[in-house]
CSV table of C-alpha atoms in Angstrom, one decimal:
chain,number,residue,atom,x,y,z
S,1,UNK,CA,6.7,3.2,-19.5
S,2,UNK,CA,4.8,6.5,-19.2
S,3,UNK,CA,6.8,9.7,-18.6
S,4,UNK,CA,9.9,7.6,-18.1
S,5,UNK,CA,8.3,5.6,-15.2
S,6,UNK,CA,7.5,1.9,-15.3
S,7,UNK,CA,3.9,0.8,-14.9
S,8,UNK,CA,2.4,-2.3,-13.4
S,9,UNK,CA,1.9,-3.7,-17.0
S,10,UNK,CA,5.7,-4.1,-17.1
S,11,UNK,CA,6.1,-6.1,-13.9
S,12,UNK,CA,5.8,-9.8,-13.2
S,13,UNK,CA,5.0,-9.9,-9.5
S,14,UNK,CA,3.8,-13.5,-9.1
S,15,UNK,CA,5.6,-15.0,-6.1
S,16,UNK,CA,7.5,-11.8,-5.5
S,17,UNK,CA,7.5,-9.6,-2.4
S,18,UNK,CA,6.2,-6.1,-3.4
S,19,UNK,CA,6.8,-3.2,-1.1
S,20,UNK,CA,4.0,-0.7,-1.9
S,21,UNK,CA,3.8,2.8,-0.6
S,22,UNK,CA,0.2,4.1,-0.5
S,23,UNK,CA,-1.3,7.3,0.8
S,24,UNK,CA,-4.3,6.4,2.9
S,25,UNK,CA,-4.0,9.2,5.4
S,26,UNK,CA,-7.6,10.1,6.5
S,27,UNK,CA,-9.3,12.1,9.3
S,28,UNK,CA,-9.6,10.0,12.4
S,29,UNK,CA,-12.3,10.1,15.1
S,30,UNK,CA,-10.0,9.4,18.1
S,31,UNK,CA,-12.9,8.8,20.4
S,32,UNK,CA,-14.1,5.8,18.5
S,33,UNK,CA,-10.9,4.9,16.7
S,34,UNK,CA,-12.6,5.0,13.3
S,35,UNK,CA,-11.9,6.9,10.1
S,36,UNK,CA,-14.1,9.9,9.2
S,37,UNK,CA,-13.5,9.3,5.5
S,38,UNK,CA,-12.3,6.5,3.4
S,39,UNK,CA,-11.8,8.3,0.0
S,40,UNK,CA,-8.1,7.8,-0.2
S,41,UNK,CA,-8.3,4.2,0.9
S,42,UNK,CA,-10.9,3.5,-1.8
S,43,UNK,CA,-8.7,5.1,-4.4
S,44,UNK,CA,-5.8,2.8,-3.8
S,45,UNK,CA,-7.9,-0.4,-4.0
S,46,UNK,CA,-7.4,-1.1,-7.7
S,47,UNK,CA,-3.6,-1.2,-7.3
S,48,UNK,CA,-3.8,-3.4,-4.2
S,49,UNK,CA,-6.3,-5.7,-5.7
S,50,UNK,CA,-4.3,-6.1,-9.0
S,51,UNK,CA,-1.0,-6.9,-7.2
S,52,UNK,CA,-2.7,-9.4,-4.9
S,53,UNK,CA,-4.6,-11.0,-7.8
S,54,UNK,CA,-1.3,-11.4,-9.7
S,55,UNK,CA,0.2,-13.4,-6.9
S,56,UNK,CA,2.4,-10.8,-5.2
S,57,UNK,CA,3.3,-11.0,-1.5
S,58,UNK,CA,2.1,-7.5,-0.9
S,59,UNK,CA,3.5,-5.2,1.9
S,60,UNK,CA,1.7,-1.9,2.2
S,61,UNK,CA,3.5,1.1,3.8
S,62,UNK,CA,1.5,4.2,4.8
S,63,UNK,CA,1.5,7.2,7.1
S,64,UNK,CA,-1.4,8.5,9.2
S,65,UNK,CA,-1.7,12.0,10.6
S,66,UNK,CA,0.1,15.3,10.2
S,67,UNK,CA,3.6,15.3,11.5
S,68,UNK,CA,3.6,19.0,12.4
S,69,UNK,CA,3.1,17.7,16.0
S,70,UNK,CA,3.8,14.2,17.1
S,71,UNK,CA,0.5,14.0,18.9
S,72,UNK,CA,-1.3,13.9,15.5
S,73,UNK,CA,0.1,10.6,14.6
S,74,UNK,CA,-2.2,7.6,14.7
S,75,UNK,CA,-2.0,3.9,14.0
S,76,UNK,CA,-2.9,2.4,10.6
S,77,UNK,CA,-4.9,-0.4,12.2
S,78,UNK,CA,-8.4,1.0,11.3
S,79,UNK,CA,-7.2,1.3,7.7
S,80,UNK,CA,-6.5,-2.4,7.5
S,81,UNK,CA,-10.1,-3.1,8.5
S,82,UNK,CA,-11.4,-0.8,5.9
S,83,UNK,CA,-9.2,-2.3,3.2
S,84,UNK,CA,-10.3,-5.8,4.2
S,85,UNK,CA,-13.9,-4.7,3.7
S,86,UNK,CA,-13.4,-3.0,0.4
S,87,UNK,CA,-11.3,-5.8,-1.1
S,88,UNK,CA,-13.3,-8.6,0.2
S,89,UNK,CA,-10.2,-10.3,1.4
S,90,UNK,CA,-8.1,-10.1,4.6
S,91,UNK,CA,-5.5,-7.4,4.9
S,92,UNK,CA,-3.2,-8.4,7.8
S,93,UNK,CA,-1.9,-5.7,10.1
S,94,UNK,CA,1.1,-5.5,12.5
S,95,UNK,CA,2.0,-2.9,15.0
S,96,UNK,CA,5.5,-2.6,13.7
S,97,UNK,CA,7.2,-0.8,10.8
S,98,UNK,CA,10.6,-2.3,10.2
S,99,UNK,CA,11.5,-4.1,13.4
S,100,UNK,CA,12.0,-7.9,13.8
S,101,UNK,CA,8.2,-8.5,14.1
S,102,UNK,CA,7.5,-6.7,10.8
S,103,UNK,CA,10.3,-8.4,9.0
S,104,UNK,CA,9.2,-11.8,10.2
S,105,UNK,CA,5.6,-11.1,9.1
S,106,UNK,CA,6.9,-10.1,5.6
S,107,UNK,CA,8.9,-13.3,5.3
S,108,UNK,CA,5.8,-15.3,6.2
S,109,UNK,CA,3.6,-13.9,3.5
S,110,UNK,CA,2.2,-16.3,0.9
S,111,UNK,CA,1.3,-15.4,-2.7
S,112,UNK,CA,-1.7,-13.0,-2.9
S,113,UNK,CA,-1.5,-12.1,0.8
S,114,UNK,CA,-1.5,-8.5,2.0
S,115,UNK,CA,0.1,-7.0,5.0
S,116,UNK,CA,-0.2,-3.4,6.1
S,117,UNK,CA,2.6,-2.1,8.4
S,118,UNK,CA,2.0,0.5,11.1
S,119,UNK,CA,2.4,4.2,10.5
S,120,UNK,CA,5.8,4.8,8.9
S,121,UNK,CA,6.0,8.2,10.6
S,122,UNK,CA,6.6,6.3,13.9
S,123,UNK,CA,10.1,6.0,12.4
S,124,UNK,CA,11.8,9.4,13.0
S,125,UNK,CA,13.4,9.6,9.5
S,126,UNK,CA,9.9,9.8,8.0
S,127,UNK,CA,9.1,13.0,9.9
S,128,UNK,CA,9.0,16.4,8.3
S,129,UNK,CA,11.6,17.8,10.7
S,130,UNK,CA,14.0,15.1,9.6
S,131,UNK,CA,13.2,15.9,5.9
S,132,UNK,CA,13.5,19.7,6.1
S,133,UNK,CA,16.6,19.9,8.4
S,134,UNK,CA,18.8,17.2,6.9
S,135,UNK,CA,17.9,17.4,3.2
S,136,UNK,CA,19.1,13.9,2.5
S,137,UNK,CA,19.8,13.0,-1.1
S,138,UNK,CA,17.9,10.0,-2.5
S,139,UNK,CA,21.1,8.0,-2.3
S,140,UNK,CA,21.4,8.8,1.4
S,141,UNK,CA,17.8,7.9,2.0
S,142,UNK,CA,18.6,4.5,0.7
S,143,UNK,CA,20.8,4.0,3.7
S,144,UNK,CA,18.3,4.9,6.3
S,145,UNK,CA,16.9,2.4,8.8
S,146,UNK,CA,13.6,1.9,7.0
S,147,UNK,CA,15.1,1.1,3.6
S,148,UNK,CA,18.0,-0.9,4.9
S,149,UNK,CA,15.7,-3.1,7.0
S,150,UNK,CA,12.9,-3.7,4.4
S,151,UNK,CA,14.5,-3.4,1.0
S,152,UNK,CA,16.4,-6.7,1.3
S,153,UNK,CA,13.1,-8.5,1.8
S,154,UNK,CA,11.5,-7.0,-1.3
S,155,UNK,CA,11.8,-7.8,-5.0
S,156,UNK,CA,10.0,-4.8,-6.3
S,157,UNK,CA,8.9,-1.3,-5.0
S,158,UNK,CA,5.6,0.3,-6.2
S,159,UNK,CA,4.6,3.8,-5.3
S,160,UNK,CA,0.9,4.6,-5.5
S,161,UNK,CA,1.0,7.7,-3.3
S,162,UNK,CA,0.7,10.6,-5.7
S,163,UNK,CA,-0.8,12.6,-2.9
S,164,UNK,CA,2.5,12.5,-1.1
S,165,UNK,CA,4.7,12.8,-4.2
S,166,UNK,CA,5.9,16.3,-3.1
S,167,UNK,CA,7.5,14.8,0.0
S,168,UNK,CA,11.2,13.7,0.1
S,169,UNK,CA,11.2,10.8,2.6
S,170,UNK,CA,12.8,7.3,2.6
S,171,UNK,CA,9.5,5.4,2.2
S,172,UNK,CA,8.8,7.5,-0.9
S,173,UNK,CA,12.2,8.2,-2.5
S,174,UNK,CA,14.7,5.8,-0.9
S,175,UNK,CA,13.5,2.3,-2.1
S,176,UNK,CA,13.8,3.4,-5.8
S,177,UNK,CA,17.5,3.6,-5.4
S,178,UNK,CA,17.9,-0.1,-4.7
S,179,UNK,CA,14.8,-1.9,-6.0
S,180,UNK,CA,13.2,-2.1,-9.5
S,181,UNK,CA,10.3,0.4,-9.2
S,182,UNK,CA,7.0,1.2,-10.8
S,183,UNK,CA,4.0,3.5,-10.2
S,184,UNK,CA,0.7,2.1,-9.2
S,185,UNK,CA,-2.6,2.6,-11.0
S,186,UNK,CA,-3.7,5.6,-8.9
S,187,UNK,CA,-0.3,7.3,-9.3
S,188,UNK,CA,-0.4,6.6,-13.0
S,189,UNK,CA,-3.9,8.0,-13.4
S,190,UNK,CA,-3.3,11.1,-11.4
S,191,UNK,CA,0.1,11.9,-12.9
S,192,UNK,CA,-1.3,11.5,-16.4
S,193,UNK,CA,-4.4,13.6,-15.7
S,194,UNK,CA,-2.6,16.6,-14.3
S,195,UNK,CA,0.1,16.3,-17.0
S,196,UNK,CA,-2.7,16.7,-19.6
S,197,UNK,CA,-4.0,19.8,-17.9
S,198,UNK,CA,-0.5,21.3,-18.1
S,199,UNK,CA,0.4,20.1,-21.6
S,200,UNK,CA,-2.7,19.7,-23.7
S,201,UNK,CA,-5.8,21.2,-22.1
S,202,UNK,CA,-8.9,21.5,-24.2
S,203,UNK,CA,-9.5,25.2,-24.7
S,204,UNK,CA,-10.6,27.4,-23.2
S,205,UNK,CA,-8.9,26.2,-20.0
S,206,UNK,CA,-10.4,27.8,-16.9
S,207,UNK,CA,-8.8,27.6,-13.4
S,208,UNK,CA,-11.1,28.2,-10.4
S,209,UNK,CA,-9.0,29.2,-7.4
S,210,UNK,CA,-10.3,30.1,-4.0
S,211,UNK,CA,-10.0,28.9,-0.5
S,212,UNK,CA,-7.5,30.0,2.1
S,213,UNK,CA,-4.2,28.3,1.0
S,214,UNK,CA,-2.8,31.4,-0.5
S,215,UNK,CA,0.8,30.2,-1.1
S,216,UNK,CA,-0.5,27.3,-3.1
S,217,UNK,CA,-2.7,29.5,-5.3
S,218,UNK,CA,0.0,32.0,-6.0
S,219,UNK,CA,2.5,29.3,-6.9
S,220,UNK,CA,0.1,27.8,-9.3
S,221,UNK,CA,-1.1,31.1,-10.9
S,222,UNK,CA,2.4,32.3,-11.7
S,223,UNK,CA,3.1,29.1,-13.6
S,224,UNK,CA,-0.1,28.5,-15.5
S,225,UNK,CA,-0.3,32.1,-16.6
S,226,UNK,CA,3.3,32.5,-17.7
S,227,UNK,CA,3.2,29.2,-19.6
S,228,UNK,CA,-0.1,30.0,-21.2
S,229,UNK,CA,-1.9,27.0,-19.7
S,230,UNK,CA,-4.8,29.1,-18.2
S,231,UNK,CA,-7.0,31.1,-20.4
S,232,UNK,CA,-8.9,32.5,-17.5
S,233,UNK,CA,-8.6,32.3,-13.7
S,234,UNK,CA,-11.8,32.8,-11.6
S,235,UNK,CA,-10.9,34.0,-8.1
S,236,UNK,CA,-12.8,33.7,-4.9
S,237,UNK,CA,-12.3,33.2,-1.2
S,238,UNK,CA,-9.2,34.7,0.3
S,239,UNK,CA,-7.5,34.6,-3.1
S,240,UNK,CA,-10.1,37.0,-4.5
S,241,UNK,CA,-10.0,39.2,-1.5
S,242,UNK,CA,-6.2,39.6,-1.8
S,243,UNK,CA,-6.5,40.7,-5.4
S,244,UNK,CA,-9.3,43.1,-4.6
S,245,UNK,CA,-7.2,44.6,-1.8
S,246,UNK,CA,-4.2,44.9,-4.1
S,247,UNK,CA,-6.4,46.9,-6.5
S,248,UNK,CA,-7.6,49.2,-3.8
S,249,UNK,CA,-11.2,47.8,-3.6
S,250,UNK,CA,-13.0,47.8,-0.3
S,251,UNK,CA,-13.6,44.3,0.9
S,252,UNK,CA,-14.5,45.2,4.5
S,253,UNK,CA,-12.1,46.0,7.3
S,254,UNK,CA,-12.6,42.6,8.9
S,255,UNK,CA,-11.3,40.9,5.8
S,256,UNK,CA,-8.3,43.2,5.5
S,257,UNK,CA,-7.5,42.6,9.2
S,258,UNK,CA,-7.6,38.9,8.6
S,259,UNK,CA,-5.2,39.1,5.7
S,260,UNK,CA,-2.7,41.2,7.7
S,261,UNK,CA,-3.1,39.2,10.9
S,262,UNK,CA,-2.4,36.0,9.0
S,263,UNK,CA,0.8,37.5,7.5
S,264,UNK,CA,-0.5,37.4,4.0
S,265,UNK,CA,0.4,41.0,3.3
S,266,UNK,CA,3.3,40.0,1.0
S,267,UNK,CA,0.7,38.4,-1.4
S,268,UNK,CA,-1.0,41.8,-1.9
S,269,UNK,CA,2.1,43.0,-3.8
S,270,UNK,CA,2.3,39.7,-5.7
S,271,UNK,CA,-1.3,40.0,-6.7
S,272,UNK,CA,-0.8,43.5,-7.9
S,273,UNK,CA,2.1,42.4,-10.1
S,274,UNK,CA,0.2,39.4,-11.5
S,275,UNK,CA,-2.8,41.5,-12.3
S,276,UNK,CA,-0.7,44.2,-14.0
S,277,UNK,CA,0.8,41.5,-16.3
S,278,UNK,CA,-2.2,39.1,-16.8
S,279,UNK,CA,-5.2,41.2,-15.7
S,280,UNK,CA,-7.2,40.3,-18.8
S,281,UNK,CA,-7.1,36.6,-17.7
S,282,UNK,CA,-7.8,37.1,-14.0
S,283,UNK,CA,-11.5,37.5,-13.2
S,284,UNK,CA,-12.3,39.1,-9.8
S,285,UNK,CA,-15.5,39.2,-7.8
S,286,UNK,CA,-17.9,42.0,-8.8
S,287,UNK,CA,-19.9,41.8,-5.6
S,288,UNK,CA,-19.3,40.4,-2.1
S,289,UNK,CA,-21.5,38.9,0.6
S,290,UNK,CA,-21.3,39.2,4.4
S,291,UNK,CA,-23.5,38.0,7.3
S,292,UNK,CA,-25.4,40.5,9.4
S,293,UNK,CA,-27.6,39.4,12.3
S,294,UNK,CA,-27.6,35.9,10.9
S,295,UNK,CA,-28.7,36.9,7.5
S,296,UNK,CA,-26.8,37.1,4.2
S,297,UNK,CA,-26.2,40.5,2.8
S,298,UNK,CA,-24.7,41.4,-0.6
S,299,UNK,CA,-23.3,44.6,-2.3
S,300,UNK,CA,-21.4,45.5,-5.4
S,301,UNK,CA,-17.9,46.6,-5.1
S,302,UNK,CA,-17.9,50.3,-4.2
S,303,UNK,CA,-20.9,49.8,-2.0
S,304,UNK,CA,-19.6,47.3,0.5
S,305,UNK,CA,-19.8,48.6,4.1
S,306,UNK,CA,-16.4,49.4,5.5
S,307,UNK,CA,-16.8,47.5,8.7
S,308,UNK,CA,-17.8,44.1,7.5
S,309,UNK,CA,-15.9,40.8,6.9
S,310,UNK,CA,-16.8,39.3,3.5
S,311,UNK,CA,-17.5,35.6,3.6
S,312,UNK,CA,-18.5,34.8,0.0
S,313,UNK,CA,-18.6,36.1,-3.6
S,314,UNK,CA,-21.9,37.7,-4.5
S,315,UNK,CA,-24.7,36.3,-6.6
S,316,UNK,CA,-23.7,38.4,-9.6
S,317,UNK,CA,-20.2,37.1,-9.6
S,318,UNK,CA,-21.4,33.5,-9.1
S,319,UNK,CA,-23.6,33.8,-12.1
S,320,UNK,CA,-20.8,35.3,-14.2
S,321,UNK,CA,-18.4,32.5,-13.1
S,322,UNK,CA,-21.1,29.9,-14.0
S,323,UNK,CA,-21.2,31.2,-17.6
S,324,UNK,CA,-17.4,31.0,-17.9
S,325,UNK,CA,-17.3,27.4,-16.6
S,326,UNK,CA,-20.1,26.2,-18.8
S,327,UNK,CA,-18.2,27.6,-21.9
S,328,UNK,CA,-14.9,26.0,-20.8
S,329,UNK,CA,-13.2,23.0,-22.5
S,330,UNK,CA,-11.1,22.2,-19.3
S,331,UNK,CA,-11.9,23.3,-15.7
S,332,UNK,CA,-9.4,22.9,-12.9
S,333,UNK,CA,-10.7,23.6,-9.4
S,334,UNK,CA,-8.8,24.2,-6.2
S,335,UNK,CA,-10.5,26.0,-3.3
S,336,UNK,CA,-14.1,27.2,-2.6
S,337,UNK,CA,-15.5,30.6,-3.1
S,338,UNK,CA,-16.3,31.4,0.5
S,339,UNK,CA,-17.3,29.9,3.8
S,340,UNK,CA,-19.4,27.1,2.2
S,341,UNK,CA,-19.8,25.2,5.5
S,342,UNK,CA,-22.5,27.7,6.5
S,343,UNK,CA,-25.9,28.1,4.8
S,344,UNK,CA,-25.7,31.9,4.7
S,345,UNK,CA,-22.3,32.0,3.0
S,346,UNK,CA,-22.4,29.0,0.6
S,347,UNK,CA,-24.2,30.5,-2.4
S,348,UNK,CA,-21.1,31.3,-4.3
S,349,UNK,CA,-19.5,27.9,-3.8
S,350,UNK,CA,-22.7,26.0,-4.4
S,351,UNK,CA,-23.4,27.9,-7.7
S,352,UNK,CA,-19.9,27.4,-9.0
S,353,UNK,CA,-19.8,23.8,-8.0
S,354,UNK,CA,-23.1,23.1,-9.8
S,355,UNK,CA,-21.7,24.8,-12.9
S,356,UNK,CA,-18.6,22.5,-12.7
S,357,UNK,CA,-20.9,19.5,-12.5
S,358,UNK,CA,-23.0,20.8,-15.4
S,359,UNK,CA,-20.2,21.8,-17.8
S,360,UNK,CA,-19.4,19.6,-20.8
S,361,UNK,CA,-15.7,20.5,-20.4
S,362,UNK,CA,-13.3,18.1,-18.7
S,363,UNK,CA,-13.2,18.8,-15.0
S,364,UNK,CA,-10.3,18.2,-12.6
S,365,UNK,CA,-10.7,18.9,-8.9
S,366,UNK,CA,-8.2,18.8,-6.1
S,367,UNK,CA,-7.6,19.9,-2.5
S,368,UNK,CA,-9.3,18.9,0.7
S,369,UNK,CA,-11.8,21.7,0.9
S,370,UNK,CA,-12.7,21.3,-2.7
S,371,UNK,CA,-13.4,17.6,-2.1
S,372,UNK,CA,-15.4,18.4,1.0
S,373,UNK,CA,-17.6,20.8,-0.9
S,374,UNK,CA,-18.1,18.3,-3.7
S,375,UNK,CA,-19.3,15.7,-1.2
S,376,UNK,CA,-21.5,18.2,0.6
S,377,UNK,CA,-23.4,19.0,-2.6
S,378,UNK,CA,-23.4,15.3,-3.7
S,379,UNK,CA,-21.6,16.0,-7.0
S,380,UNK,CA,-18.8,13.5,-6.8
S,381,UNK,CA,-20.1,11.4,-9.6
S,382,UNK,CA,-20.5,14.4,-11.9
S,383,UNK,CA,-16.8,15.4,-11.6
S,384,UNK,CA,-14.5,13.9,-14.3
S,385,UNK,CA,-11.6,13.5,-12.0
S,386,UNK,CA,-11.0,14.2,-8.3
S,387,UNK,CA,-7.3,14.1,-7.3
S,388,UNK,CA,-6.4,12.7,-4.0
S,389,UNK,CA,-3.4,15.0,-3.7
S,390,UNK,CA,-3.3,18.5,-2.4
S,391,UNK,CA,0.3,19.6,-1.9
S,392,UNK,CA,1.6,17.3,-4.6
S,393,UNK,CA,-1.0,18.6,-7.1
S,394,UNK,CA,-0.2,22.2,-6.4
S,395,UNK,CA,3.5,21.7,-6.7
S,396,UNK,CA,3.2,19.8,-9.9
S,397,UNK,CA,1.0,22.6,-11.4
S,398,UNK,CA,3.6,25.2,-10.2
S,399,UNK,CA,6.1,23.5,-12.4
S,400,UNK,CA,8.1,21.8,-9.7
S,401,UNK,CA,9.6,18.4,-10.4
S,402,UNK,CA,8.2,16.2,-7.7
S,403,UNK,CA,10.8,14.2,-5.6
S,404,UNK,CA,8.9,10.9,-6.0
S,405,UNK,CA,8.6,11.3,-9.7
S,406,UNK,CA,12.4,11.8,-9.9
S,407,UNK,CA,13.0,8.8,-7.7
S,408,UNK,CA,10.6,6.6,-9.7
S,409,UNK,CA,12.4,7.4,-12.9
S,410,UNK,CA,15.6,6.2,-11.4
S,411,UNK,CA,14.0,3.1,-10.0
S,412,UNK,CA,12.5,2.3,-13.4
S,413,UNK,CA,16.0,1.9,-14.8
S,414,UNK,CA,16.8,-0.9,-12.3
S,415,UNK,CA,15.9,-4.3,-13.9
S,416,UNK,CA,14.0,-6.9,-11.9
S,417,UNK,CA,16.1,-10.0,-11.0
S,418,UNK,CA,15.9,-12.6,-13.7
S,419,UNK,CA,14.9,-10.2,-16.4
């Protein structure tokens, strides 16, 4: 076991039905019915291949689409086709989740065969509203429709969905109450990687925090600073702008208006408190960039025009951040330095990302925009580890016990039949 959770090394799955929850949620081009990215699907292939090679009758459960609005849901049929291609073996698919057709398809599986069920979020108990309004315990989740219909068909449950480990839903936390459970290879790798960042980072440990997901950044900062995990935090994007505003610096009225309009005003006070306590560890932009008549303009703090909206850190800040990153022993990255999607506002992100690729320190990167930037600059192979998780990663680094981790520890105490 690792961290009190069973691994695949401790399971004999030959001839057994394995219910495996993966996170292969990807952007979808609805016009063509194809996936815009296959990164998460590729990441789960080692677990799927290993279980199939060992003779498991493998049933994959997954969600597709944000469930903030029901219209965002989509079928998992395209994912089966991608998995088939990546594995070089057929991945069957059925347009059912836990109904009679799905159960019959599961019963019909032979050793080594793989079946992907349709989107689990087509079942209401897998939706966010169900999760946040009812707050079911894990024991109660074991009595939901999905678990009661599928668990009797399974011998073992495996979770390889670290990216969804912050969610508290039956497909993620219910099966571990009734079936012997283990984490898959991706889950194991990601959990161990982020645990090392928190517990034994090579010093100096530098966090690069930018982007627009303010709540995530502030959750993380409080924890890594108070626990002494981070030696330095390099701020950019909206994170940097909020700190500068908290300290009375001019970032341009357009930027301030955006902060207030987005109801981020509360974070100004939090930034002020954090800086008062840990200011020596928090590096802020020394200069900012904005776009004027289609051209990039820069100015040092104190000389930024009052009527602009800053879109990037300046070149002086980017150079200073590069030096910090090159000298680091560990670099954790979440969020770009500015609007990297546009040429006139990408300098900060591009410079920092190249430094992350060039450093000899151990690099860990997470979050959707961070991954997008890495792909844009073709630096994927130069990063030591890219986490598939966003929300789960942030909540782990904020010190929160992830619901799926708790459930897996329980499921790891249940012994497989015959053992």
